[in-house]
Structures are given as C-alpha cells and as structure tokens.
Tab-separated table of C-alpha atoms in Angstrom:
chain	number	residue	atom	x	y	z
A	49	UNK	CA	42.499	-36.761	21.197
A	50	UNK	CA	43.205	-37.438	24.524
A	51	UNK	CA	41.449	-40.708	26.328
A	52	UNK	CA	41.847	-42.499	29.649
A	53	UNK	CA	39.953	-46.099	29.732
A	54	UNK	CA	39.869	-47.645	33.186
A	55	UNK	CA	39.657	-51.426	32.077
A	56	UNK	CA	36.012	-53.671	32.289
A	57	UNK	CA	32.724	-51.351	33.788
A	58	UNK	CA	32.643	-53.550	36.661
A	59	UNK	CA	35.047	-56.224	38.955
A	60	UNK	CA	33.313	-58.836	41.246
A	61	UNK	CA	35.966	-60.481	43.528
A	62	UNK	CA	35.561	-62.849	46.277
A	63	UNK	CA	36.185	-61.700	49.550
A	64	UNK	CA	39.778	-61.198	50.716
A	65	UNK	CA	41.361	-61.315	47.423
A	66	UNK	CA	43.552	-58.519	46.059
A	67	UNK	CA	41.704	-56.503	43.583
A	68	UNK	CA	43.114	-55.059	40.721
A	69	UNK	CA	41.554	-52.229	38.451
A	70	UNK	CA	43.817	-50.566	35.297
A	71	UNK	CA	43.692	-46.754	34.217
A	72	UNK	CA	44.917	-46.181	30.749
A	73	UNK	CA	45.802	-43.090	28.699
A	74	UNK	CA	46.485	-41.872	25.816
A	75	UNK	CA	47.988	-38.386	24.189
A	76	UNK	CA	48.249	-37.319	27.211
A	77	UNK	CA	51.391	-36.119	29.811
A	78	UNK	CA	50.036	-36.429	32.727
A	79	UNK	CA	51.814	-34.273	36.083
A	80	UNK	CA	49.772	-36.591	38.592
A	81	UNK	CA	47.645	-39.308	38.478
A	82	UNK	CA	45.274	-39.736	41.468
A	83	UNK	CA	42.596	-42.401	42.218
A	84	UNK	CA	39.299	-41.986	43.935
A	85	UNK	CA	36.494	-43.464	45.088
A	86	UNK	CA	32.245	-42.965	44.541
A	87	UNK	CA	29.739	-44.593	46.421
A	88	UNK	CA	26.652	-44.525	44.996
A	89	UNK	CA	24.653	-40.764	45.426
A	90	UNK	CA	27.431	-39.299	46.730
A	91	UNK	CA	30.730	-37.226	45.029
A	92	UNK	CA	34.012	-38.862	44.826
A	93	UNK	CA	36.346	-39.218	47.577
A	94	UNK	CA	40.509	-38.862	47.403
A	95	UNK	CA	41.942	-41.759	47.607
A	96	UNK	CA	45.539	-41.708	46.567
A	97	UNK	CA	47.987	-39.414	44.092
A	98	UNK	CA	50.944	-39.966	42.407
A	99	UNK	CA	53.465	-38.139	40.698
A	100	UNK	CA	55.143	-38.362	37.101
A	101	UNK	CA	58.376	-39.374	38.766
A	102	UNK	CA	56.838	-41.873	41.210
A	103	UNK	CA	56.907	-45.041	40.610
A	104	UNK	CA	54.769	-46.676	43.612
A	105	UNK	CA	52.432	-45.209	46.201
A	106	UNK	CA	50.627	-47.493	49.305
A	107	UNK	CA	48.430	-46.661	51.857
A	108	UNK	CA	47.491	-49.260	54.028
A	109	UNK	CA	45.585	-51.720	52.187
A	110	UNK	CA	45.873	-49.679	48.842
A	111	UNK	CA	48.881	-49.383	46.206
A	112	UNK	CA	48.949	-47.503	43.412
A	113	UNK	CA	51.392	-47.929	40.715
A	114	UNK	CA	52.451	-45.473	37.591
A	115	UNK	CA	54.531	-46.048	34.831
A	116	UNK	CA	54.572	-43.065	32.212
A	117	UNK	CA	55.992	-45.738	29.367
A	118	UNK	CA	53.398	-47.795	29.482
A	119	UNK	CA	51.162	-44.863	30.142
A	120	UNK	CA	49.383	-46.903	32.640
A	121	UNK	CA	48.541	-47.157	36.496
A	122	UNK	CA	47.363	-49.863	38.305
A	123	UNK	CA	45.487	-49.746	41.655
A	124	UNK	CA	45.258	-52.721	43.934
A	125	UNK	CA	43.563	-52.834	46.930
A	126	UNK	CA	44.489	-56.222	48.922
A	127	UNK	CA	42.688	-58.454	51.499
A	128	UNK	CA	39.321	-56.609	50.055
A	129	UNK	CA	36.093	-56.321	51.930
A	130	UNK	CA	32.513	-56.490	51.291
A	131	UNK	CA	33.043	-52.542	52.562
A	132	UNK	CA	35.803	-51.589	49.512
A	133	UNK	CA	32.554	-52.159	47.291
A	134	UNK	CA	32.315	-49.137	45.004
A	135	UNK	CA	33.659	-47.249	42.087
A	136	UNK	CA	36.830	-46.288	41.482
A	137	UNK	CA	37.837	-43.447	39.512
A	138	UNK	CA	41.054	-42.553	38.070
A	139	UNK	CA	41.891	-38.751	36.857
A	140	UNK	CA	45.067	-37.283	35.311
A	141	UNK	CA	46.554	-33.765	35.827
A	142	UNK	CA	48.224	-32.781	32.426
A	143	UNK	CA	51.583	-30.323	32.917
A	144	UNK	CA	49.936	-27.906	31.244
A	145	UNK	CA	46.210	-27.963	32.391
A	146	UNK	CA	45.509	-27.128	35.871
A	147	UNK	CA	41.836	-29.351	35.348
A	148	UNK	CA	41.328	-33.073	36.084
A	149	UNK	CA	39.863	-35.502	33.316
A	150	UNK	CA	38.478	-38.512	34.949
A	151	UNK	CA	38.211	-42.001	33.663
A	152	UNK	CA	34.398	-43.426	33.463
A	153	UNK	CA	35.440	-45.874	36.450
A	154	UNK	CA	35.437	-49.239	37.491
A	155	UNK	CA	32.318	-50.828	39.518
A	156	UNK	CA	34.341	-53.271	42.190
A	157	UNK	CA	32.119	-55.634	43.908
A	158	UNK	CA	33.511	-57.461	46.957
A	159	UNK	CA	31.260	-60.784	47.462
A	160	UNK	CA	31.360	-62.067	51.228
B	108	UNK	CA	36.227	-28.706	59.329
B	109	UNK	CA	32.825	-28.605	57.505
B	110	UNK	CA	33.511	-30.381	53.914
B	111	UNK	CA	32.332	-28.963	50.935
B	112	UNK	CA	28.089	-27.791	50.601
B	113	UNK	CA	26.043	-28.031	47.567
B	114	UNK	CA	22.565	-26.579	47.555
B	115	UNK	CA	20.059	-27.453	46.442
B	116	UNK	CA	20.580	-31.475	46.580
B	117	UNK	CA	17.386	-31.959	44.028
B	118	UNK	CA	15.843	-29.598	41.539
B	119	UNK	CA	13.642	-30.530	38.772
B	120	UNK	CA	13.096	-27.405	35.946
B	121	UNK	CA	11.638	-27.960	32.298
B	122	UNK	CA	13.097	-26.916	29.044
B	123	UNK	CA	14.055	-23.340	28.411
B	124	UNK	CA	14.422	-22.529	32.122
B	125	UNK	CA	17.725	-21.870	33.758
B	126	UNK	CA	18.963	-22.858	37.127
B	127	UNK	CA	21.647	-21.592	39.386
B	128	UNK	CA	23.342	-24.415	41.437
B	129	UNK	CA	25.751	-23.010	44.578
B	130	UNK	CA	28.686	-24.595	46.394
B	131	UNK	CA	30.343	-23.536	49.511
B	132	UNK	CA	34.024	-25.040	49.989
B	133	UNK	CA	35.890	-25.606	52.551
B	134	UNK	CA	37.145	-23.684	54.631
B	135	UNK	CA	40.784	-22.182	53.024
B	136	UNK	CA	40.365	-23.487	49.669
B	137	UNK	CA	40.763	-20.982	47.063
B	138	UNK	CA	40.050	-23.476	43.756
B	139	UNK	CA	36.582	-25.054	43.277
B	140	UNK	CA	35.569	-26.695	39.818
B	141	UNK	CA	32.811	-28.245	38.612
B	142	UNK	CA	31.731	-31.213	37.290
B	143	UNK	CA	28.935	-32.637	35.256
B	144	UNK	CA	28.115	-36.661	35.703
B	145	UNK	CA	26.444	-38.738	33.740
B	146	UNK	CA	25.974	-42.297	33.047
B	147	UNK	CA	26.906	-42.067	29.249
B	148	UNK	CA	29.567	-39.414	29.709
B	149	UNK	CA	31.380	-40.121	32.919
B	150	UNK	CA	32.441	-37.306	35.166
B	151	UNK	CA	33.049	-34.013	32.756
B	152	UNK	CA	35.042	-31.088	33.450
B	153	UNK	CA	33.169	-27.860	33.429
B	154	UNK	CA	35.688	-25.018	34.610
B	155	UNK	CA	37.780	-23.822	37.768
B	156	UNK	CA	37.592	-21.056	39.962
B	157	UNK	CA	40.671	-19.264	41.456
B	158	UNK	CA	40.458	-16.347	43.425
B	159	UNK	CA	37.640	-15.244	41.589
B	160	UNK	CA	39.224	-15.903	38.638
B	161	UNK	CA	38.337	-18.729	35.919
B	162	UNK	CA	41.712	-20.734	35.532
B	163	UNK	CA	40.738	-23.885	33.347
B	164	UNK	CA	37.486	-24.319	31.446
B	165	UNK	CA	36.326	-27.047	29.861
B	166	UNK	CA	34.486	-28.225	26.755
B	167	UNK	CA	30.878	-27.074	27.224
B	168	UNK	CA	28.696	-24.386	25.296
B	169	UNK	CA	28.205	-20.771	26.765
B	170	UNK	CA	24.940	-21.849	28.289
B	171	UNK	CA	26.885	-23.120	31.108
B	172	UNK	CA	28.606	-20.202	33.422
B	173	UNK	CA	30.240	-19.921	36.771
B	174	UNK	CA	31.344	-17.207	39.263
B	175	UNK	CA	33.153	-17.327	42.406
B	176	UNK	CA	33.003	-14.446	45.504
B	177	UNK	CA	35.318	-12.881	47.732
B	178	UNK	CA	34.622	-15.824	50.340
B	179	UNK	CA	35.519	-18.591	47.690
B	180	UNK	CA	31.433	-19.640	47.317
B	181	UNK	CA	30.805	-20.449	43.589
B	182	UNK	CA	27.932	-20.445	41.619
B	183	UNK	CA	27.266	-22.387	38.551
B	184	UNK	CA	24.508	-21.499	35.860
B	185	UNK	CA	22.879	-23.087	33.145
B	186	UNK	CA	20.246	-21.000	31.151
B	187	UNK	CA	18.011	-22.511	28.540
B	188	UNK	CA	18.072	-25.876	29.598
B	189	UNK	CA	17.962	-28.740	27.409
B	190	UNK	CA	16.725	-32.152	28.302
B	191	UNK	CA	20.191	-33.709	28.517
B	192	UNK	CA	21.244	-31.132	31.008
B	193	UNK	CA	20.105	-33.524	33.405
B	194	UNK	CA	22.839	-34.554	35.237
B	195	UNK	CA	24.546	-34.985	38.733
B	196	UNK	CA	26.729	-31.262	39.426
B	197	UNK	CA	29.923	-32.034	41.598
B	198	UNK	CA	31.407	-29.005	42.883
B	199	UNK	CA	34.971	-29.486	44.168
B	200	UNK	CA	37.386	-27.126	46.432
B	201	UNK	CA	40.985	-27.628	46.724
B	202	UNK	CA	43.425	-25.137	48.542
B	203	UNK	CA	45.908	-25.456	45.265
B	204	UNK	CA	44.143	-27.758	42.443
B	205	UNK	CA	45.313	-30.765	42.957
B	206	UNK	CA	43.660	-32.697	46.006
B	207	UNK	CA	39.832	-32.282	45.344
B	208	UNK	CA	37.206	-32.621	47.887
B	209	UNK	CA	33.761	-32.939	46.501
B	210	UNK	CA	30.252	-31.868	47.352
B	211	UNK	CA	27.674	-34.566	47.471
B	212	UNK	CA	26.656	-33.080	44.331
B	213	UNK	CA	23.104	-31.795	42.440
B	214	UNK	CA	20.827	-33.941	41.118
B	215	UNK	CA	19.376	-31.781	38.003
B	216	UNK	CA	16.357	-33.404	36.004
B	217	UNK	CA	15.363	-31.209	33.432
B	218	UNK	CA	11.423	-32.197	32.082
C-alpha cells in the first residue's frame, strides 16, 4: 500500500542552523510533491511544490529537493529562527489521483 | 482576497447525532477538499469538489458526505456520529487542485 514517512515526530535545532526534515514514499508515483507548514490550531499553509522532473526548488531561506529514485525529498530551511518553529508537512500528488496524501509531519523546534 | 472560511470553529454533538460543517473558498477557486486531522491518523483525505462535482474521494464510510453549490461553498456531513469522529475538519480551495489554501479548520468533539 502506499506510505509516505516524514523522518523523527519532532527536530530541535539550535538557532541559526540549517534544518533538515526527510519525506519518504513508497508505491507511489508521485506528479508533485509540495511541503507545508501548521502552526498549532490553525490549517496548513503552502510552502513550496515541486515537480516529478524537478530536481531542486528554493525560496529564500527554504530548498526543497526531489529525487524520484530514491523516492525521497528533503526540505531544508537554513539560518533557522525561533519563528520557523512548527510542523512541517509533506503531501504527494499521484499522476493518476487528483487528491493529496499528507505525511504525519515533522515537529521543528528552533531553540534561541 | 478573503482566504478560505470554515464555520462553525467549535461544535461539540454526542453519539448518534450528525453535524454539517461549511466552508467558503476563496474567491475563484473551483476545487475544495476536505480533510480530517487527527493525532493518531495524521491529516486524511476525505473527497474533492469540482464544479459541483465530486472528483477524488477518499477512504471513509458513507456516513461522511459532501456537496458543493453554484458559488463553490461546500458542505461536509457526518450523520451518526461515533466517538472517534472527533477530529479537526480542514476544508481546502484551490483554483485547479494543486496549490491548497486551507481553512483554519473545525474542531469536532463528539461526547
């Protein structure tokens, strides 16, 4: 069946470093792969997307990468801040499907 | 532009009840889908709405239901309610399905 694990519940990382969180599937051929974001009593928010063919993706502080072999994507967000505290949640767009299945997220902590 | 409105943000039914949960999307966007979160289950797919239509639905029982109008507004249903119902409901909207803006969601605690 298909499964997407985003790795470890929760990330604490010391102020300014680059954090790192991991979104993993599996039977699955993803179209897109996009990442968002979930602060606590409120719904998701769109962070970045990338395609099938795309290999990297920044936005400012944020990168996003994708590679369909490993069926993998990392997201990195760099020179974090106390502020980039949240959860991050990654969801694939199968070819076929026109719904999104999310990952169960990753809890980043930034510690000043 | 006014982002996407879920009403009510709280309700609180018992078993066997049902409950009707509404979301206005923006402005524009044709496609909204809903969600179901929990802490155990993570953010679940419950179905998309498409013009009216029901494009994608996920895997829940018949007790949950949707509908959307001519002005894109969806509803979502639930009837006989079960305790583990209780859950956060994220509406979404999208103009083609793949960018989703969410609602800040219903908090459902069934008693």
């Amino acid at each position: 069946s298909q499964k997407i694990e985003q790795n470890s519940e929760a990330l604490n990382i010391q102020e300014g470093k680059t954090a790192t969180l991991t979104c993993n599937y599996t039977n699955y051929s993803p179209a897109y792969l996009q990442w968002y974001r979930q602060d606590p009593g409120r719904g998701p928010v769109f962070l970045l997307l990338i395609r099938e063919n795309e290999k990297e993706k920044r936005k400012e502080r944020l990168k996003v990468t994708f590679d369909t072999t490993l069926k993998q994507s990392l997201f990195h967000i760099t020179a974090s801040q106390p502020a980039d505290s949240a959860t991050y949640l990654c969801a694939l767009v199968g070819r076929n499907a026109g719904k999104s299945t999310f990952g169960d997220g990753t809890t980043l902590t930034v510690k000043p | 532009k006014a982002g996407v409105t879920q009403t009510p943000r709280y309700l609180i039914k018992t078993r066997g009840q049902q409950v009707t949960l509404s979301c206005s999307p923006i402005s524009g966007h044709r496609s909204v889908s809903w969600y179901q979160q929990t802490p155990g289950q993570g953010l679940q797919f419950l179905f998309e709405y498409f013009s009216e239509t029901q494009r994608n639905k996920g895997n829940f029982p018949g007790r949950f239901s949707g509908r959307q109008f001519s002005n894109s507004r969806s509803e979502m249903n639930v009837s006989t309610l079960e305790l583990g119902d209780s859950a956060l409901y994220l509406c979404a909207s999208s103009w083609g399905g793949d960018i989703q803006y969410f609602g800040a969601g219903t908090r459902l605690s069934v008693l």
